[in-house]
Every structure is written in structure tokens, then in C-alpha cells.
PDB file of C-alpha atoms in Angstrom:
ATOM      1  CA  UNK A  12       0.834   0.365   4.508  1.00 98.00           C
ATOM      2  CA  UNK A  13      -0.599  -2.941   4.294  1.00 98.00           C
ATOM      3  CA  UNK A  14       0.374  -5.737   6.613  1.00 98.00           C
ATOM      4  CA  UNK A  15      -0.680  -9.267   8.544  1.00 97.00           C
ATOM      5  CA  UNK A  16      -1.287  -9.270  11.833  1.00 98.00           C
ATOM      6  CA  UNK A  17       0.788 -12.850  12.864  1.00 97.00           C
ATOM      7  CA  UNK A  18      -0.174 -14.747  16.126  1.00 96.00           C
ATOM      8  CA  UNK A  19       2.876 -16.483  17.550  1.00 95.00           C
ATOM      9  CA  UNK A  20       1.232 -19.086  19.021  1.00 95.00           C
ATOM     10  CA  UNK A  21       0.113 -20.855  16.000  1.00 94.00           C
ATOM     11  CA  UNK A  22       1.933 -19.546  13.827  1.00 94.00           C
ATOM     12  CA  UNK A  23      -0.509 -18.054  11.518  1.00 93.00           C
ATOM     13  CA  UNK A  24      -2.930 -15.147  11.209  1.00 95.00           C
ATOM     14  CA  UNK A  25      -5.852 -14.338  13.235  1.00 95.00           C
ATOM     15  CA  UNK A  26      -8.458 -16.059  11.673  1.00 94.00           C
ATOM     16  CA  UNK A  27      -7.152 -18.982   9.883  1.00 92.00           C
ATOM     17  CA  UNK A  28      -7.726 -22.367  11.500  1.00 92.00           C
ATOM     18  CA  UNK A  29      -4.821 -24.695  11.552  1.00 89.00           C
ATOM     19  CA  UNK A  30      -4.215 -27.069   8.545  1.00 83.00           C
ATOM     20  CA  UNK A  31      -6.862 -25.005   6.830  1.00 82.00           C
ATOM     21  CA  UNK A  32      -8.468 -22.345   5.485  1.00 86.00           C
ATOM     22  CA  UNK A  33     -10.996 -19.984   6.476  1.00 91.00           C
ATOM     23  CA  UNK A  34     -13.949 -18.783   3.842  1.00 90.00           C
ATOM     24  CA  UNK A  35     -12.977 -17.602   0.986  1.00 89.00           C
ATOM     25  CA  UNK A  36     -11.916 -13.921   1.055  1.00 86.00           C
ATOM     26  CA  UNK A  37     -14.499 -11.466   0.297  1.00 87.00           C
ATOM     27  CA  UNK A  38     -16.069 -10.234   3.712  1.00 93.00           C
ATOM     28  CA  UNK A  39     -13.432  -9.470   4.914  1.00 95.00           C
ATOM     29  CA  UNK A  40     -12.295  -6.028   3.565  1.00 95.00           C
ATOM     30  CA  UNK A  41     -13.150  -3.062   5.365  1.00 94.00           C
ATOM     31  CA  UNK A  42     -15.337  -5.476   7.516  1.00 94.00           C
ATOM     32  CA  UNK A  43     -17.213  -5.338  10.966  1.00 93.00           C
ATOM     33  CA  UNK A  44     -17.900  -7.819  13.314  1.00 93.00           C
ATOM     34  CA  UNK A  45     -16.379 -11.003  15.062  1.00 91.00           C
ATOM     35  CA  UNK A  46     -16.623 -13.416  11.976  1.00 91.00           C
ATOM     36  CA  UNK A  47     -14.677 -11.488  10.113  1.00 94.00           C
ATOM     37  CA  UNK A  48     -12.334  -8.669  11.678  1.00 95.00           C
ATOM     38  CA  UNK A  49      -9.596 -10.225  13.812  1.00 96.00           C
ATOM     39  CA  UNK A  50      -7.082  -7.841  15.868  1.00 96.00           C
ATOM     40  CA  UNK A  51      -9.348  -4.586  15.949  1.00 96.00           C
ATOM     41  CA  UNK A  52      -8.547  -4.056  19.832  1.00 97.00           C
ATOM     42  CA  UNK A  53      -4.593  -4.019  18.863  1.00 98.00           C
ATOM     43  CA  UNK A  54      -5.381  -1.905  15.808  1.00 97.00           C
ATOM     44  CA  UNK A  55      -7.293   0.898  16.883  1.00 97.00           C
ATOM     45  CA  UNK A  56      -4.630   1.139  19.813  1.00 98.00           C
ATOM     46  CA  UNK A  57      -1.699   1.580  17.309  1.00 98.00           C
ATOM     47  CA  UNK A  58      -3.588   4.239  15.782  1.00 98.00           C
ATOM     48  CA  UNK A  59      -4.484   6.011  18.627  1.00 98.00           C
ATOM     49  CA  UNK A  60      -0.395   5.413  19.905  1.00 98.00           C
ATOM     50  CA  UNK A  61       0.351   6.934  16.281  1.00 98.00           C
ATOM     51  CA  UNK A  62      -1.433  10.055  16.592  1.00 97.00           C
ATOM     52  CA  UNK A  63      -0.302  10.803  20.354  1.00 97.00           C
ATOM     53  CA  UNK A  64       2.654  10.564  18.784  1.00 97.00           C
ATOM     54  CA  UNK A  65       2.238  13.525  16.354  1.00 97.00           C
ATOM     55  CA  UNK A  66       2.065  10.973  13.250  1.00 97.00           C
ATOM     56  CA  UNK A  67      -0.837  11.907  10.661  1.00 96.00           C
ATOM     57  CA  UNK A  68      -2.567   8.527  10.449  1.00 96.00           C
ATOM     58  CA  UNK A  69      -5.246   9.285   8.391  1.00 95.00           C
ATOM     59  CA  UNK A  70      -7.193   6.276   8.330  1.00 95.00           C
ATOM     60  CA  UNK A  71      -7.110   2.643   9.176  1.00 97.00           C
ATOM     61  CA  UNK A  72      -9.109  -0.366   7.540  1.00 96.00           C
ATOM     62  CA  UNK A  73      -9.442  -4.577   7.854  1.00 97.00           C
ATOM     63  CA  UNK A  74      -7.826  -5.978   4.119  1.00 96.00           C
ATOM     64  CA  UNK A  75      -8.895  -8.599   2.074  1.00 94.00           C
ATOM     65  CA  UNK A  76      -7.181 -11.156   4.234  1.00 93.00           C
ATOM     66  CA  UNK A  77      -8.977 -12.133   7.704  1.00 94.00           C
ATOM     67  CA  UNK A  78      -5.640 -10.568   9.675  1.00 96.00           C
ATOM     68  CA  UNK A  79      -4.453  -8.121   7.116  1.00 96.00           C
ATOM     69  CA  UNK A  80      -4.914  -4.319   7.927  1.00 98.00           C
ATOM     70  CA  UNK A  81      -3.550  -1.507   6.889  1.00 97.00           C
ATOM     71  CA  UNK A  82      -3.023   2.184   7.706  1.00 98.00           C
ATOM     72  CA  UNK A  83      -2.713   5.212   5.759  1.00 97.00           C
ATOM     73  CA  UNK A  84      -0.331   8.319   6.289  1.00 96.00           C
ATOM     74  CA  UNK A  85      -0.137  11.415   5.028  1.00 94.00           C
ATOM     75  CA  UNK A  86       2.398  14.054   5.040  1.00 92.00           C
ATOM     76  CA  UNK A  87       3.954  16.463   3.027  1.00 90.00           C
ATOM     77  CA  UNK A  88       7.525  16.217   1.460  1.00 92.00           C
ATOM     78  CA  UNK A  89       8.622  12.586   0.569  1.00 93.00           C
ATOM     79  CA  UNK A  90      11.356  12.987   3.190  1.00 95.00           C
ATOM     80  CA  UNK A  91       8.589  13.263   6.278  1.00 96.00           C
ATOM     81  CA  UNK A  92       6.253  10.902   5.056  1.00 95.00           C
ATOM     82  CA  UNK A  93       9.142   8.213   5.003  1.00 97.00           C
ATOM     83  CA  UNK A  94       9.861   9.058   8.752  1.00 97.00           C
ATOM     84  CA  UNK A  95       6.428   8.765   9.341  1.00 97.00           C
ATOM     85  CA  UNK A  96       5.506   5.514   7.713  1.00 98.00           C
ATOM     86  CA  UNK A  97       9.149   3.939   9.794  1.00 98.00           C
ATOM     87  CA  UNK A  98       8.206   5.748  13.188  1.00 98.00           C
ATOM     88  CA  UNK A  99       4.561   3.851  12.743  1.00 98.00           C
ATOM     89  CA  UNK A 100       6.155   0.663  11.814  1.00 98.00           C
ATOM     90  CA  UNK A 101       7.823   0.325  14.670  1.00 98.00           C
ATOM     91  CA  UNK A 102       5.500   1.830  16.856  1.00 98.00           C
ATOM     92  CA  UNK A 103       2.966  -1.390  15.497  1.00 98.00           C
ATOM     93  CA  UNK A 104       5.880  -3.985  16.481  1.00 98.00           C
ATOM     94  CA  UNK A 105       5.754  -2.813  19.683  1.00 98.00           C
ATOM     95  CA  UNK A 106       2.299  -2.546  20.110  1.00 98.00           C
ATOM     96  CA  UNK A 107       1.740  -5.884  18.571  1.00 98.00           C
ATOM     97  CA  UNK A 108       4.186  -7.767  21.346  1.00 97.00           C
ATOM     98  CA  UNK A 109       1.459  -7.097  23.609  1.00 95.00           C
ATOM     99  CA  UNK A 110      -1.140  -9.046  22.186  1.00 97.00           C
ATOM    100  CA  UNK A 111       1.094 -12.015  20.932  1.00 97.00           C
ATOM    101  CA  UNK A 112       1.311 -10.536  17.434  1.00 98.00           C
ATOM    102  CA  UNK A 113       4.031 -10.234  15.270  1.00 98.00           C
ATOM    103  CA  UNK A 114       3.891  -8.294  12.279  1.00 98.00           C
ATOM    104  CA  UNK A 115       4.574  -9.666   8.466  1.00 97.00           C
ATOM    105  CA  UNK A 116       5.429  -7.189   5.873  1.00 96.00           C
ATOM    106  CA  UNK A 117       6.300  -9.984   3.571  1.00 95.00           C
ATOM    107  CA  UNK A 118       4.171  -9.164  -0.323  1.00 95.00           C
ATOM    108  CA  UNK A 119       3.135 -12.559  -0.414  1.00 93.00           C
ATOM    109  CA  UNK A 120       3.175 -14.096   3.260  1.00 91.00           C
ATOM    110  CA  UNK A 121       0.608 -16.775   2.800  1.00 84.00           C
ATOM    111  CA  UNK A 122       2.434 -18.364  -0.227  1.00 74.00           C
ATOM    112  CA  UNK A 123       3.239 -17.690  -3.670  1.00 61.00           C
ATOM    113  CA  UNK A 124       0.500 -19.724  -4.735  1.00 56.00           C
ATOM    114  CA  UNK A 125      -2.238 -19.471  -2.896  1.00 71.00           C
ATOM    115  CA  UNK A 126      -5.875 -17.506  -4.076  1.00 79.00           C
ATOM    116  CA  UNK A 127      -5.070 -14.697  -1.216  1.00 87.00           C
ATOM    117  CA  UNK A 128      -4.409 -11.012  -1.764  1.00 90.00           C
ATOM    118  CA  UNK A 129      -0.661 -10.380  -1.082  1.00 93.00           C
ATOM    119  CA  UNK A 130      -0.075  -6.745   0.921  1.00 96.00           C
ATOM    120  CA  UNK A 131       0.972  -3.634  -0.969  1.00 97.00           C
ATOM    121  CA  UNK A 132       1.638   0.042  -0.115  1.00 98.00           C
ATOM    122  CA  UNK A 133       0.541   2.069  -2.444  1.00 97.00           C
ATOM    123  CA  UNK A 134       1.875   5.367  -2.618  1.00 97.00           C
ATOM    124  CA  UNK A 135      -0.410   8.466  -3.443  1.00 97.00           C
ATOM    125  CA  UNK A 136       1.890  11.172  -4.994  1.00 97.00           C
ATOM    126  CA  UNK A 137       1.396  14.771  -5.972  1.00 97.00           C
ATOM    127  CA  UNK A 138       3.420  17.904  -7.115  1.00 97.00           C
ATOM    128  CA  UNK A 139       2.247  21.164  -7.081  1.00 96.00           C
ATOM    129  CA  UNK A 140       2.163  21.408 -10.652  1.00 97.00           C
ATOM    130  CA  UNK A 141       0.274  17.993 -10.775  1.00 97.00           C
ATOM    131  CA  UNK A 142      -2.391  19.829  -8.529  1.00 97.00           C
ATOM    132  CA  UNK A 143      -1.988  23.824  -9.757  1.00 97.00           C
ATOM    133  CA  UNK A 144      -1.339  22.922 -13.730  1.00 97.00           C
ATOM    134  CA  UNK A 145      -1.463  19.178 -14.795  1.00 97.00           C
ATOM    135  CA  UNK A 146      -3.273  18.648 -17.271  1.00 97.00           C
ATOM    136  CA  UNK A 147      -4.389  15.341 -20.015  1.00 97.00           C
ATOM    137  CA  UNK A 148      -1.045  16.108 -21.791  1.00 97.00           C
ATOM    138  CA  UNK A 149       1.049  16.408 -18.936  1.00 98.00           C
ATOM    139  CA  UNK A 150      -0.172  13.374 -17.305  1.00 98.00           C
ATOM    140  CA  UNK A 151       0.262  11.453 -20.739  1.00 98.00           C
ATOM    141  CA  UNK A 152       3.993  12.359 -20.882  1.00 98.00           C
ATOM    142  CA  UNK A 153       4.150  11.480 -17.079  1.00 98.00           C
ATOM    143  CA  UNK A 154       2.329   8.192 -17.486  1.00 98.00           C
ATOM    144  CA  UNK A 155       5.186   7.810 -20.888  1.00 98.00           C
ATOM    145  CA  UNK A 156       8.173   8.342 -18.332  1.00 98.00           C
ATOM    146  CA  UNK A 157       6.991   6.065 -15.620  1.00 98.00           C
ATOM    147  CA  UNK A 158       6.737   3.216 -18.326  1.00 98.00           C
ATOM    148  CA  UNK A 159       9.840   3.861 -19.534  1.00 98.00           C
ATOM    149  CA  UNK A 160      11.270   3.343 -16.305  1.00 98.00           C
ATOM    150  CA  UNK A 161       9.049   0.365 -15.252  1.00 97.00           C
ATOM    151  CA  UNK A 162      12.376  -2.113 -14.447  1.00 97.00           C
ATOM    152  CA  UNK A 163      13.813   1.384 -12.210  1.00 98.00           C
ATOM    153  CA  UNK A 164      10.976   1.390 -10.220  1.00 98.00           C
ATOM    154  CA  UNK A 165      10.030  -2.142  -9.462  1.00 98.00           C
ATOM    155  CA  UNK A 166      13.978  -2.398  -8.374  1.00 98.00           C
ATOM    156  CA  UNK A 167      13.448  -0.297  -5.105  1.00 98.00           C
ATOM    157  CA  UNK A 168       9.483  -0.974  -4.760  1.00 98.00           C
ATOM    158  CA  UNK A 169      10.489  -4.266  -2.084  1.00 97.00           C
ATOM    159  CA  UNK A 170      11.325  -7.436  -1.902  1.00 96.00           C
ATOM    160  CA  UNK A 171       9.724 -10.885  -3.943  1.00 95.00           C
ATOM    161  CA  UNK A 172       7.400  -8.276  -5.409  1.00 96.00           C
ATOM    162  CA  UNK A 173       6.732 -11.032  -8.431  1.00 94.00           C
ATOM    163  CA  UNK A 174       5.005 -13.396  -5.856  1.00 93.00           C
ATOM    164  CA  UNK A 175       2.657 -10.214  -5.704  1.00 94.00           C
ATOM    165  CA  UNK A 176       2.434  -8.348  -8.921  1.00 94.00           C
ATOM    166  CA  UNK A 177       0.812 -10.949 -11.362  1.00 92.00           C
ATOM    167  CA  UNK A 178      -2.016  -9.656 -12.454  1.00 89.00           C
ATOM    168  CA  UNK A 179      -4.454 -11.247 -10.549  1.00 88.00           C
ATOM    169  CA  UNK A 180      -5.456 -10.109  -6.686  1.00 85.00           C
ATOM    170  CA  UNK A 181      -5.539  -6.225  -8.060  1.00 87.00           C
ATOM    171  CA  UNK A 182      -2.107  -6.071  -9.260  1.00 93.00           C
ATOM    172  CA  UNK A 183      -0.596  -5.358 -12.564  1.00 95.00           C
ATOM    173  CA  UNK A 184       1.715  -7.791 -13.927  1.00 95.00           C
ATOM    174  CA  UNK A 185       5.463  -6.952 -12.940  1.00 96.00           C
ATOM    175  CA  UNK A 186       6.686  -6.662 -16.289  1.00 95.00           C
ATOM    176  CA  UNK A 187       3.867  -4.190 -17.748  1.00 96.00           C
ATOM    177  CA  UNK A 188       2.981  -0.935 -16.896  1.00 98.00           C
ATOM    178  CA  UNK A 189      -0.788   0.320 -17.076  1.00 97.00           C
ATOM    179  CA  UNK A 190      -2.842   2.750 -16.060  1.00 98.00           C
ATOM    180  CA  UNK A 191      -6.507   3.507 -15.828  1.00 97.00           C
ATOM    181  CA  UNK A 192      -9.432   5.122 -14.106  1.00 98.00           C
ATOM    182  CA  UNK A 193     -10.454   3.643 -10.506  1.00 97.00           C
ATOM    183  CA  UNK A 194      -8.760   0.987 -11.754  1.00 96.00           C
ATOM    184  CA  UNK A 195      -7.382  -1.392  -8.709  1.00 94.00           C
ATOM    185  CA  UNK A 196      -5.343  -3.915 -11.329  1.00 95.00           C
ATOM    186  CA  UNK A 197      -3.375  -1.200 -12.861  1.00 97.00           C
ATOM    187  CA  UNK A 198       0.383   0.297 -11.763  1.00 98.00           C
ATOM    188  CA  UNK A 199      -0.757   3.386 -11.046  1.00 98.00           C
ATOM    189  CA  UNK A 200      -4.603   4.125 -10.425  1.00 98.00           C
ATOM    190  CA  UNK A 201      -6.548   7.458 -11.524  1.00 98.00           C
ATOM    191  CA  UNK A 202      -9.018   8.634  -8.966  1.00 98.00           C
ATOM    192  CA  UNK A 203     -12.084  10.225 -10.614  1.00 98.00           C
ATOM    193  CA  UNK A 204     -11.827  13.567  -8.823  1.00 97.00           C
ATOM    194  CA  UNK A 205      -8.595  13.393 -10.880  1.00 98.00           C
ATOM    195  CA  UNK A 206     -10.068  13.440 -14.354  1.00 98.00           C
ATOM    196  CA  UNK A 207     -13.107  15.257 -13.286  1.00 98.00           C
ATOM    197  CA  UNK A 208     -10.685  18.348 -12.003  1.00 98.00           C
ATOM    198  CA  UNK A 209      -8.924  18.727 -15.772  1.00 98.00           C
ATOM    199  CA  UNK A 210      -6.260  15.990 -14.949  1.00 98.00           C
ATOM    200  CA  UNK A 211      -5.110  17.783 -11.420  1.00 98.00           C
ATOM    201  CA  UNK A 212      -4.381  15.912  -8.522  1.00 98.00           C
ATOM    202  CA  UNK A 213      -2.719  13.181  -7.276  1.00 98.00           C
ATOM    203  CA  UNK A 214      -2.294   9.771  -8.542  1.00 98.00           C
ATOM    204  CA  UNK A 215      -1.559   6.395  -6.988  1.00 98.00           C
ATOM    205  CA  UNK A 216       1.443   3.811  -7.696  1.00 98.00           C
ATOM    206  CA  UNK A 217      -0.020   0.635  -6.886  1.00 98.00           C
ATOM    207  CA  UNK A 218       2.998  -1.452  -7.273  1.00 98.00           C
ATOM    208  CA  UNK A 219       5.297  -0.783  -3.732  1.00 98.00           C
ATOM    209  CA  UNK A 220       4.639  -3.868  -1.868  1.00 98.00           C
ATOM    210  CA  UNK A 221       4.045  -3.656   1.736  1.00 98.00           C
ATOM    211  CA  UNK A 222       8.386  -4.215   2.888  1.00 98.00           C
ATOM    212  CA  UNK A 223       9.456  -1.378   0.412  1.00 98.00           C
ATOM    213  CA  UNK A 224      11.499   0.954   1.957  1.00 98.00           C
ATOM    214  CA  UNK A 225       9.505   4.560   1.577  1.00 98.00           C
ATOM    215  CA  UNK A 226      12.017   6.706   1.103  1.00 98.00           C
ATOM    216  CA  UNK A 227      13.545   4.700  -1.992  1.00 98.00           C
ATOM    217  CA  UNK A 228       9.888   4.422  -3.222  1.00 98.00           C
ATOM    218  CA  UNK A 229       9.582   8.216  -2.865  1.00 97.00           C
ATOM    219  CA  UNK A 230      12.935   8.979  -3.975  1.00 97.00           C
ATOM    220  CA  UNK A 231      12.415   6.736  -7.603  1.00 98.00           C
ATOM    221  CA  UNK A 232       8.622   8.889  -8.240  1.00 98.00           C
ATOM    222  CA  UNK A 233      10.734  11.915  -7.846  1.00 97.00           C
ATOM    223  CA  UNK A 234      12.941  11.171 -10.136  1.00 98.00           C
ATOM    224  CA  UNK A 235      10.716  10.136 -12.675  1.00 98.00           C
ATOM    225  CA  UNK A 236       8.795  12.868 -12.673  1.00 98.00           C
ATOM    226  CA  UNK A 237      11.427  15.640 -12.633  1.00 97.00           C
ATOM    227  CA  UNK A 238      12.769  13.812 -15.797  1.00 97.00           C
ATOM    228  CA  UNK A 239       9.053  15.198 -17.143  1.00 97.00           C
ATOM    229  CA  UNK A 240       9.274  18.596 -19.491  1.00 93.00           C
ATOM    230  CA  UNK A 241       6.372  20.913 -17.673  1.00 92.00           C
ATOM    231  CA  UNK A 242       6.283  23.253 -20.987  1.00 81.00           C
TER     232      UNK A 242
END
């Protein structure tokens, strides 16, 4: 879940002067350090809130953005992480108030046509027959359905998700589907333990933008890939 932290009183996010910009983005991602990681303090509270909480937060990292963060759940059974990923949602709204943050979920918050990263949340997905069986032909007749289904998907992956998917800023365009190995501008990204395992694992669909309702984004993968013959 990928989002911008949004200070109220100037009505932009930590780190960006008014009637400017700061550097150019870069340093920023996964970064350390005053000049370039705004909102840690409020951050690493949420997380710690999220896991007294029972939530499995699994990670948390600054994005490309100076002010855009994200954290990562895990759970299994679509239906539980959706209740997780809601649950920590609100439970960063509250924590945010605080600090004089709001929080923007929008894909493409600092405009449609500006050279900034918009925020995504990508959705790492797995059956047990994707980790037990899978296989290069499988995953080729998986890959098949999910293209065949592009328009399906990108209906319930959120809101203005063409400001975001265009093919630049590690998106796919929202009109093709692609995949490939490690790749960041594809739909859905291969990690290399999957190909090095015989095709077994999980894979990630890149294209959900950060105010995508999870369930409907879980609910749509399902779909597609019961619609997939396993023999």
C-alpha cells in the first residue's frame, strides 16, 4: 500500500517547498536521513500501532516521492488480507491527525503531468497450486487469461488509474498487458526465486493503484485464475 503523507498546513507533502519543487526524485526511495525521509517518526508509529493490533505488517519503506511511503501486509485468504489492508488504513488516518498529516491515496496526487512516481499497491498473489505444481506452461496459460481480461481488471484496480499507468514511472501502459522477469514496468512482475523454483511461487500485479479497494482487487485475480484449466 503506497501512499503520501499530506501536511495540512501547506497543503503539500513533507518535503516539497512551496511554489516549487524539491530535487529530482531518486534518493529518496528506501532512503535514510533528514534530506531525504520526511514523516519517519509518524511511520514507524503506525507500524508499531499495526502490529499491537494483531495486523501482519511485514515491512515498511520511504517511496520514490520525498513523503510517499508505503507498507506491506501479508495474510492468507484474499478475504483477511482485505480486512487487514482497511483496518491499517484507517489505523494510519488516525495516526496521521496527530502529526498534522492527512493521508492521499489518490494514483496520481501530484498531477497528471508531472515527472513524479504516482502510488500503486501491488498485489502479490499465490495459490497452492501456483506454489505446489505451477509450472512454465501453467503460468503461460495464466499470464494468457489475465490478458484476456486486461479491461476486467483495470475496472476494479481504483480510481484515475490512467493518470498512473502510462508506461513511464514503472508502470505498464493501461491498455497493454506485459509481463517479465524483475521487471518493475510490467502488469504483473516475475520474481527470480519464481523462475529459479520451476515457475512456483507467487507473482505480483503491478497495476492496483494505491485507492483500489482490496477485496475487489482480490476478488478479480481469483476469478481469473480459476477460469485457468490446471490439467
Amino acid at each position: 500500500q503506497e501512499y503520501f503523507l499530506w501536511d495540512v498546513k501547506t497543503d503539500l507533502p513533507p518535503g516539497f517547498p512551496k511554489g516549487g519543487y524539491p530535487a529530482p526524485q531518486g534518493p529518496y526511495y528506501c532512503s535514510v536521513g533528514a534530506r531525504n525521509a520526511y514523516g519517519r517518526e509518524l511511520i514507524e508509529e503506525h507500524m508499531d500501532i499495526c502490529l499491537e493490533a494483531g495486523l501482519n505488517v511485514e515491512g515498511i519503506n520511504a517511496e520514490v516521492a520525498p513523503g510517499q511511503w508505503e507498507f506491506q501486509i501479508f495474510a492468507k485468504g484474499a478475504k483477511k488480507a482485505g480486512d487487514e489492508i482497511w483496518v491499517a488504513r484507517y489505523l494510519l488516518e488516525r495516526t496521521a491527525e496527530s502529526y498534522g498529516m492527512a493521508i492521499d491515496y489518490e494514483p496520481k496526487p501530484l498531477g497528471k503531468f508531472s515527472d513524479w512516481n504516482g502510488s500503486g499497491m501491488h498485489a502479490n498473489f499465490s495459490t497452492k497450486y501456483m506454489r505446489e505444481v505451477g509450472g512454465k506452461a501453467y503460468f503461460e496459460k495464466l499470464m494468457a487469461a489475465f490478458s484476456a481480461n486486461c479491461n476486467e481488471h483495470i475496472a476494479v484496480y481504483g480510481p484515475e488509474n490512467h493518470l498512473r499507468l502510462t508506461g513511464l514511472h514503472e508502470t505498464q501502459a493501461i491498455d497493454k498487458f506485459s509481463y517479465g522477469l524483475a521487471d518493475r514496468g510490467a502488469s504483473v512482475r516475475m520474481p527470480h526465486s519464481f523462475v529459479n523454483n520451476g515457475y512456483k511461487g507467487y507473482l505480483e500485479d503491478r497495476r492496483p493503484n494505491s485507492a483500489a479497494d482490496p477485496y475487489l482487487v482480490a476478488g478479480r485475480i481469483l476469478k481469473t485464475i480459476q477460469s485457468v484449466p490446471t490439467t
